[in-house]
Short mmCIF file of C-alpha atoms in Angstrom, two decimals:
data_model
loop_
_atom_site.label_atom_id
_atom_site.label_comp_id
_atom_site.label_asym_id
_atom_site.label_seq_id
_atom_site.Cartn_x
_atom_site.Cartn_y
_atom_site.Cartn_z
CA UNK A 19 -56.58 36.42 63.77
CA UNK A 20 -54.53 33.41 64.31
CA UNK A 21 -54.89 29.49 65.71
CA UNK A 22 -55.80 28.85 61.70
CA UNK A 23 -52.30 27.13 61.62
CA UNK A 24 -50.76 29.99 59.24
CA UNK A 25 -47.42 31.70 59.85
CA UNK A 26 -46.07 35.32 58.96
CA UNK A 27 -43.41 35.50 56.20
CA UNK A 28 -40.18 37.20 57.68
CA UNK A 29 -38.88 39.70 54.67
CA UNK A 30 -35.97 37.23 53.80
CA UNK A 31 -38.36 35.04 52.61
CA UNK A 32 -40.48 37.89 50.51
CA UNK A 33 -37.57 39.46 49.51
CA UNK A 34 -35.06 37.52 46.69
CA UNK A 35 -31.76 38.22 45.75
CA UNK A 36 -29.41 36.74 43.90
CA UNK A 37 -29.12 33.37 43.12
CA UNK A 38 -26.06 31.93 44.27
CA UNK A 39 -24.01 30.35 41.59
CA UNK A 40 -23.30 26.55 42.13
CA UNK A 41 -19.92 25.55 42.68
CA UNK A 42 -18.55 22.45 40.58
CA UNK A 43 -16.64 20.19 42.54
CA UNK A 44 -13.06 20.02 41.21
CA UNK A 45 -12.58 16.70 42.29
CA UNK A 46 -15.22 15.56 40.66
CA UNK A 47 -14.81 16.95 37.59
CA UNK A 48 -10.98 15.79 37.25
CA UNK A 49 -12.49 12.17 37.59
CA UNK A 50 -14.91 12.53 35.24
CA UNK A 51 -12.31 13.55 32.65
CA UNK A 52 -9.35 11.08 33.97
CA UNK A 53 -10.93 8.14 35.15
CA UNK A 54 -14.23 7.93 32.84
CA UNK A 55 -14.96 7.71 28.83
CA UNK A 56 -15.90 11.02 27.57
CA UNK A 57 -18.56 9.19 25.22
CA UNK A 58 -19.73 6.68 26.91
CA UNK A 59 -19.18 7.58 30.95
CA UNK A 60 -17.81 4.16 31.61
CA UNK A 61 -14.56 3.16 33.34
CA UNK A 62 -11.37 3.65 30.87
CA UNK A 63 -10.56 0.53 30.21
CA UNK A 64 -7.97 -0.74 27.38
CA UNK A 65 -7.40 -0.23 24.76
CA UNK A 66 -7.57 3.72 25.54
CA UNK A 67 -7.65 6.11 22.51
CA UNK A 68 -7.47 10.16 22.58
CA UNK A 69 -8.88 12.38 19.81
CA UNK A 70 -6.96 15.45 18.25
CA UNK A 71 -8.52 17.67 20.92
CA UNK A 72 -7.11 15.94 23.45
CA UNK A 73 -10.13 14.05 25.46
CA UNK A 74 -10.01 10.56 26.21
CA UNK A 75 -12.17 7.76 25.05
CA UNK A 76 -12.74 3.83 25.18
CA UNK A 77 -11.70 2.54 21.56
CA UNK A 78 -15.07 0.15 21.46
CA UNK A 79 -17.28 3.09 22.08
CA UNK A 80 -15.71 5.14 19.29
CA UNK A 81 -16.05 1.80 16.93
CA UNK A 82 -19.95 1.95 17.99
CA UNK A 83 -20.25 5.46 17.98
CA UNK A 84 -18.76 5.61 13.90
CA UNK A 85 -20.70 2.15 13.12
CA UNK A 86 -24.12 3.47 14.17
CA UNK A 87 -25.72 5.00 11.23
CA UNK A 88 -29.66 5.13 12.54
CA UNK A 89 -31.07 8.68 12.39
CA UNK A 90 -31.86 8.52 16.07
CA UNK A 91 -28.01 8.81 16.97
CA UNK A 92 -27.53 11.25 19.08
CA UNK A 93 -24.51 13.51 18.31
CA UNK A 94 -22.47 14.08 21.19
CA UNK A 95 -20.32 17.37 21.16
CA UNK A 96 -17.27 15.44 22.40
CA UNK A 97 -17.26 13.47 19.25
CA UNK A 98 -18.70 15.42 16.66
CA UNK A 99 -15.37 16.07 15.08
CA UNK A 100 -14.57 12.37 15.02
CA UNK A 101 -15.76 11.19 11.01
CA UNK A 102 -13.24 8.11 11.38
CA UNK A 103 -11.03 5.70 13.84
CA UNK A 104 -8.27 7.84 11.87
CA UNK A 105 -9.20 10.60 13.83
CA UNK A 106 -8.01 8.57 17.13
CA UNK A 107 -4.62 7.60 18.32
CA UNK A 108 -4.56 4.70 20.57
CA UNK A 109 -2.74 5.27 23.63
CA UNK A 110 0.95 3.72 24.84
CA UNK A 111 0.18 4.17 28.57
CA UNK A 112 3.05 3.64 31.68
CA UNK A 113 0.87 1.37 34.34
CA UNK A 114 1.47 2.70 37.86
CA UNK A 115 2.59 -0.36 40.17
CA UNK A 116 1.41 1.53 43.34
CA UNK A 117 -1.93 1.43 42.07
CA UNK A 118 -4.48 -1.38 43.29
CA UNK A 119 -7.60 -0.73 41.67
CA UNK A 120 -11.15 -0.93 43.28
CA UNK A 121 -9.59 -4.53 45.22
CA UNK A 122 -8.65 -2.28 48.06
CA UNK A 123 -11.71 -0.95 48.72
CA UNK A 124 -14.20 -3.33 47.80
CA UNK A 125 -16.27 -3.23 51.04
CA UNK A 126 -16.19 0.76 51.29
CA UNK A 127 -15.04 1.02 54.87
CA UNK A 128 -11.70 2.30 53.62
CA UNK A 129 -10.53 5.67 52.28
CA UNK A 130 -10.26 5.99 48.54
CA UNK A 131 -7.09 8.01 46.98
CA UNK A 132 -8.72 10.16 44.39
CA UNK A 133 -4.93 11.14 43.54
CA UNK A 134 -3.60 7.86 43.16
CA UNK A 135 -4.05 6.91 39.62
CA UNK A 136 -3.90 3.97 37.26
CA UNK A 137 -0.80 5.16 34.64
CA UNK A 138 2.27 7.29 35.31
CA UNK A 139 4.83 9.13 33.32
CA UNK A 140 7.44 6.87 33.27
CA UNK A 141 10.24 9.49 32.92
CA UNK A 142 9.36 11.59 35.66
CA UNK A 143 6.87 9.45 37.81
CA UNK A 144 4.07 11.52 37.79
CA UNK A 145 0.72 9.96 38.53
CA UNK A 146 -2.19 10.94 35.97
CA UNK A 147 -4.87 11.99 38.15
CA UNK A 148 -5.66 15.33 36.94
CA UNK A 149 -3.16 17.14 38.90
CA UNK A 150 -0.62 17.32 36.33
CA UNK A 151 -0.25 18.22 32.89
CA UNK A 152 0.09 15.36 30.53
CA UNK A 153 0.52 15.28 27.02
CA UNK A 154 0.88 12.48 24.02
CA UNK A 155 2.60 12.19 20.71
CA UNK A 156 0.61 11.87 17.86
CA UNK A 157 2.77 9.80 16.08
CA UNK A 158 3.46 6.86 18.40
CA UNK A 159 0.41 7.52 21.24
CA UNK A 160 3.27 7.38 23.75
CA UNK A 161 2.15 9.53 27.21
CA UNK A 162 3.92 11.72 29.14
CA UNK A 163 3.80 14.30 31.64
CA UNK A 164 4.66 18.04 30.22
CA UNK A 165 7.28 18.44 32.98
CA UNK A 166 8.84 15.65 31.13
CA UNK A 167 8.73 17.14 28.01
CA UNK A 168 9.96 20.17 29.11
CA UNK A 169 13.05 19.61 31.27
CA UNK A 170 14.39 16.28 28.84
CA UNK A 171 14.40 18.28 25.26
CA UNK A 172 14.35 16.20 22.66
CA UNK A 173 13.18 15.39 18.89
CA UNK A 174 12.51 11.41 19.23
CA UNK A 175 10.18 9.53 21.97
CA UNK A 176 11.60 8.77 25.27
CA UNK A 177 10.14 5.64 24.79
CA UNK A 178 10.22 4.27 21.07
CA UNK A 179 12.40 6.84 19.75
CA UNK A 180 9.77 7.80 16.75
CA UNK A 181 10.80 11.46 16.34
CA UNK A 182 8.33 14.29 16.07
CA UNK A 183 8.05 17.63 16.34
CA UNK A 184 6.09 20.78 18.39
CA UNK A 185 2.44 20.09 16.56
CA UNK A 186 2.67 16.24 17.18
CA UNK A 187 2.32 17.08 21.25
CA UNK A 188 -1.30 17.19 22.02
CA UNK A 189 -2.29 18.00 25.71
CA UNK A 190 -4.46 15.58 27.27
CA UNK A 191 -7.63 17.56 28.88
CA UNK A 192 -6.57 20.61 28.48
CA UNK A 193 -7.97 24.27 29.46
CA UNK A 194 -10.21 26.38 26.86
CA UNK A 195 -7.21 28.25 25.27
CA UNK A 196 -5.47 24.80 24.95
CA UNK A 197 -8.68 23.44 23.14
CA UNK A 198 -8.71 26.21 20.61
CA UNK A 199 -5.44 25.98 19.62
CA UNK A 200 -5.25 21.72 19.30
CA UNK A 201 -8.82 22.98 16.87
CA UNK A 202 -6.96 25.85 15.01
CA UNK A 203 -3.83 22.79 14.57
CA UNK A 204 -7.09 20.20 13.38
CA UNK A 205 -8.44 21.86 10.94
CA UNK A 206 -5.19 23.10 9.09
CA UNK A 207 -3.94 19.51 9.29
CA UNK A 208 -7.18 18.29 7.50
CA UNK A 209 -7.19 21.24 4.95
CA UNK A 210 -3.55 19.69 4.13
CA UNK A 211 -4.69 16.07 3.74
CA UNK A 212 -7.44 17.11 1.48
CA UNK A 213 -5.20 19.39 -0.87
CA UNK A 214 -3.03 16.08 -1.27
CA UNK A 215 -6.02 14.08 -2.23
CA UNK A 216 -6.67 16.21 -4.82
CA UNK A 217 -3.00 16.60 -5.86
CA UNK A 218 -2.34 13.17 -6.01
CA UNK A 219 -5.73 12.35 -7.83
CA UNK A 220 -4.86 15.07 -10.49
CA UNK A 221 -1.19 13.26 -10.67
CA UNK A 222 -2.96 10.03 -11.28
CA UNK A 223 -4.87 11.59 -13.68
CA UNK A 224 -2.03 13.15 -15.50
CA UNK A 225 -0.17 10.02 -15.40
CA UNK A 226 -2.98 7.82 -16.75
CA UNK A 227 -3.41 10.41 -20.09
CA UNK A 228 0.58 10.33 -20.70
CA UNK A 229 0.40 6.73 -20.63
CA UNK A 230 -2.17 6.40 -22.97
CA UNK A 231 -0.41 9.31 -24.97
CA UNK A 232 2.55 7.23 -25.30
CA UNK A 233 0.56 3.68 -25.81
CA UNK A 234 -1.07 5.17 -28.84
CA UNK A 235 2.31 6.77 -30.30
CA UNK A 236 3.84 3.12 -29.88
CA UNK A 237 1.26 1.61 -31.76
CA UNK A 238 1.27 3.90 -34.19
CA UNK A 239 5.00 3.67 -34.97
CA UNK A 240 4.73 -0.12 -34.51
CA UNK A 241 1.78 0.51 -37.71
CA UNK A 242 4.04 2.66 -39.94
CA UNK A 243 6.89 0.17 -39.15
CA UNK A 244 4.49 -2.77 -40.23
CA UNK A 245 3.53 -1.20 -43.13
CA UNK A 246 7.18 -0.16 -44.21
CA UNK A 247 8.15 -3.59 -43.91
CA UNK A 248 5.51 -4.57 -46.21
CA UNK A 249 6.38 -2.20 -48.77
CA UNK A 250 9.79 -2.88 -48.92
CA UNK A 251 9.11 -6.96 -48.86
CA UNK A 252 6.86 -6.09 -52.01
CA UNK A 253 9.65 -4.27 -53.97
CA UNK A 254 12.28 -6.68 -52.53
CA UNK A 255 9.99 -9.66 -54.53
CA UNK A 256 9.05 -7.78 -56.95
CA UNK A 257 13.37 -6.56 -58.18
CA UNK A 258 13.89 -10.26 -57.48
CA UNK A 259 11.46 -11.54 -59.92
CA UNK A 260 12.70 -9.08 -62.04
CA UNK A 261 16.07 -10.47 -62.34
CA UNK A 262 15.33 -14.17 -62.81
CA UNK A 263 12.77 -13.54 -65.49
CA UNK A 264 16.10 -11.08 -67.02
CA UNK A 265 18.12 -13.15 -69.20
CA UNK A 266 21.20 -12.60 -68.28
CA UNK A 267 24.40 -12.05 -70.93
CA UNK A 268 27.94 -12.84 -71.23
CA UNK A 269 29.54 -10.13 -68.82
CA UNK A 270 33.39 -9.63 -70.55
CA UNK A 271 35.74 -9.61 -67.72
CA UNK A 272 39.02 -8.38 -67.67
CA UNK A 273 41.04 -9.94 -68.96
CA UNK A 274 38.53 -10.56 -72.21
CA UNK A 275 37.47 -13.79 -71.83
CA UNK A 276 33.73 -14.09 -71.45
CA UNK A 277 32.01 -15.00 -68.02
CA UNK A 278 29.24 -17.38 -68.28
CA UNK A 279 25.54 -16.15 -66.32
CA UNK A 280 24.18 -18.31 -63.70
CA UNK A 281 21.29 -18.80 -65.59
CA UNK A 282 23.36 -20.86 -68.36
CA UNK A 283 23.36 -24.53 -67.40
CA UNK A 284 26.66 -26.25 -66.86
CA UNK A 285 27.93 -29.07 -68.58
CA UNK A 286 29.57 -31.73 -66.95
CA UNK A 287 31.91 -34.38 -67.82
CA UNK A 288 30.56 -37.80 -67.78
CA UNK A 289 32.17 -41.03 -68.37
CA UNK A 290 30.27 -43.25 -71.15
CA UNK A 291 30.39 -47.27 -70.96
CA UNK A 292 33.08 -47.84 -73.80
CA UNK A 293 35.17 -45.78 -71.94
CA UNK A 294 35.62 -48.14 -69.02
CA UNK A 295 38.19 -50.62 -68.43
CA UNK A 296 38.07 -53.91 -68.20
CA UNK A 297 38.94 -54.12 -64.33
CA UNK A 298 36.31 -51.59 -63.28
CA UNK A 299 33.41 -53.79 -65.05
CA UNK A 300 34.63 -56.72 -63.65
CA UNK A 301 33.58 -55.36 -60.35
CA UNK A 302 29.62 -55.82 -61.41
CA UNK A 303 27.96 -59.22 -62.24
CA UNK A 304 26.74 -58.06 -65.08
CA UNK A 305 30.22 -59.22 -66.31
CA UNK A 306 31.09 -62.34 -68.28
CA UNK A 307 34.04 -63.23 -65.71
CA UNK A 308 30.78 -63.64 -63.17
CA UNK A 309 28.36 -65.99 -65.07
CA UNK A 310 28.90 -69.84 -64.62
CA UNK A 311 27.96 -72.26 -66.66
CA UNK A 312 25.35 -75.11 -66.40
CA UNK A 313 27.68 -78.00 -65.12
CA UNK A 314 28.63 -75.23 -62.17
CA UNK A 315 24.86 -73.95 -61.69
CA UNK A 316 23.28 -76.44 -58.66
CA UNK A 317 20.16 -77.83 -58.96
CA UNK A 318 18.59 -75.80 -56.08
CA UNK A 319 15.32 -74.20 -55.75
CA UNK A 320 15.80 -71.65 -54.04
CA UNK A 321 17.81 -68.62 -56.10
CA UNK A 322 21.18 -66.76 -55.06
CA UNK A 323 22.64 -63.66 -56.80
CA UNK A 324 24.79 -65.69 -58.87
CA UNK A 325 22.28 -67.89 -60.29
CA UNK A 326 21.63 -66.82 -64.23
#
């Protein structure tokens, strides 16, 4: 049998083994994570932001990731633990100068540096490509390498001087046992946010009932005071009519003479007509030394105070 065009399987072919596992291309890989948004897959541009886990993101696809509320969103396992832009930190990145971007090799006849990269550490120089370990505060967002962080020890930034402390350094793309840890530090630090919530809301709370406590005992007392002050005006009127209806009587001092009450009217001394001299009623015109008589008089219509 035969010239039918078939062909007889060799036993490689019937037999299978194993499949052989596909390697991942590290290179590849370390620009995917260095070079590219883990949500979106487009070039990191600025402003560059980092979640709590370490992974870095473009800040406007974060913003449309959190504002899109349709139910066909599709939940991405890089950012399902980001519920706000509080969850972020925005980068303080060290630009590299030796870097030149995509102008060098705009044609593609030329050999593109996978390990030269866009921002260094700008203590120790180290390029962030992948190679190295880099970290970044969580208070200030500044970047640096761990090498860094390791041989300069300090408590404040090398940068802005913000000081921090072991659980503020967050490694940027870090392995698997890195990942659980920054997760174990995540959830502890939101567990302690929400217990203050609820402190400070019960403070409020208690706050808000003392202060109505002590409004109400203020106007209370102010109430009693009120009313006090009423009672005491009507028994202040009341002792004072008391005593000017009371006719008062001669209280003997001592010395035995008799002291006359207010309420007995005083007499005064006052001088009667006949008593006056002659001098003092010359002063009015009323007096006979101030009439003239009719040869003196004019003949004038008009009147003046000495006409009689």
């Amino acid at each position: 049998m035969g010239c039918d065009g078939g062909t007889i399987p060799k036993r490689h072919e019937l037999v299978k083994g194993p499949r052989k596992v596909e390697k991942v291309d590290k290179n590849a890989e370390l620009v995917a994570q260095w070079y590219y948004c883990t949500l979106s897959q487009e070039k990191l541009s600025r402003p560059i932001v980092a979640c709590e886990l370490g992974r870095l993101y473009n800040k406007d696809a974060v913003i449309e990731f959190l504002l899109d509320k349709s139910s066909d969103k599709v939940l991405v396992e890089a950012a399902s633990h980001i519920k706000s832009i509080k969850n972020v930190v925005e980068l303080n990145l060290s630009d590299n100068p030796a870097w030149t971007g995509d102008k060098g090799n705009t044609k593609g006849d030329k050999y593109d540096d996978i390990q030269s990269a866009r921002f260094i550490c700008p203590i120790v120089g180290l390029e962030m490509n992948g190679r190295h370990r880099f970290c970044f505060l969580r208070n200030c967002g500044c970047v640096f390498s761990e090498r860094a962080l390791k041989e300069v020890k300090t408590e404040t930034c090398h940068k802005c001087g913000i000081p921090f402390q072991d659980d503020d350094v967050i490694v940027l793309n870090g392995s698997k046992e890195d990942i659980e840890v920054l997760k174990k530090r995540m959830e502890e630090r939101r567990l302690k946010c929400k217990l203050g919530k609820k402190s400070k809301k019960s403070k409020v709370a208690e706050t808000s009932v003392k202060s109505e406590a002590t409004e109400d005992s203020q106007r209370s007392s102010q109430v009693n005071a009120a009313n006090d002050a009423t009672k005491s005006g009507e028994k202040r009127s009341i002792t004072f009519c008391k005593s000017t209806v009371a006719v008062s009587e001669n209280v003997p001092s001592s010395s035995g003479k008799s002291i006359k009450s207010a309420s007995e009217p005083v007499k005064r001394s006052f001088v009667t007509s006949e008593e006056k001299s002659e001098a003092y009623k010359s002063i009015f015109t009323s007096h006979s030394s101030a009439k003239r008589s009719k040869e003196e008089s004019s003949n004038w219509i008009t009147h003046t105070a000495y006409y009689f």
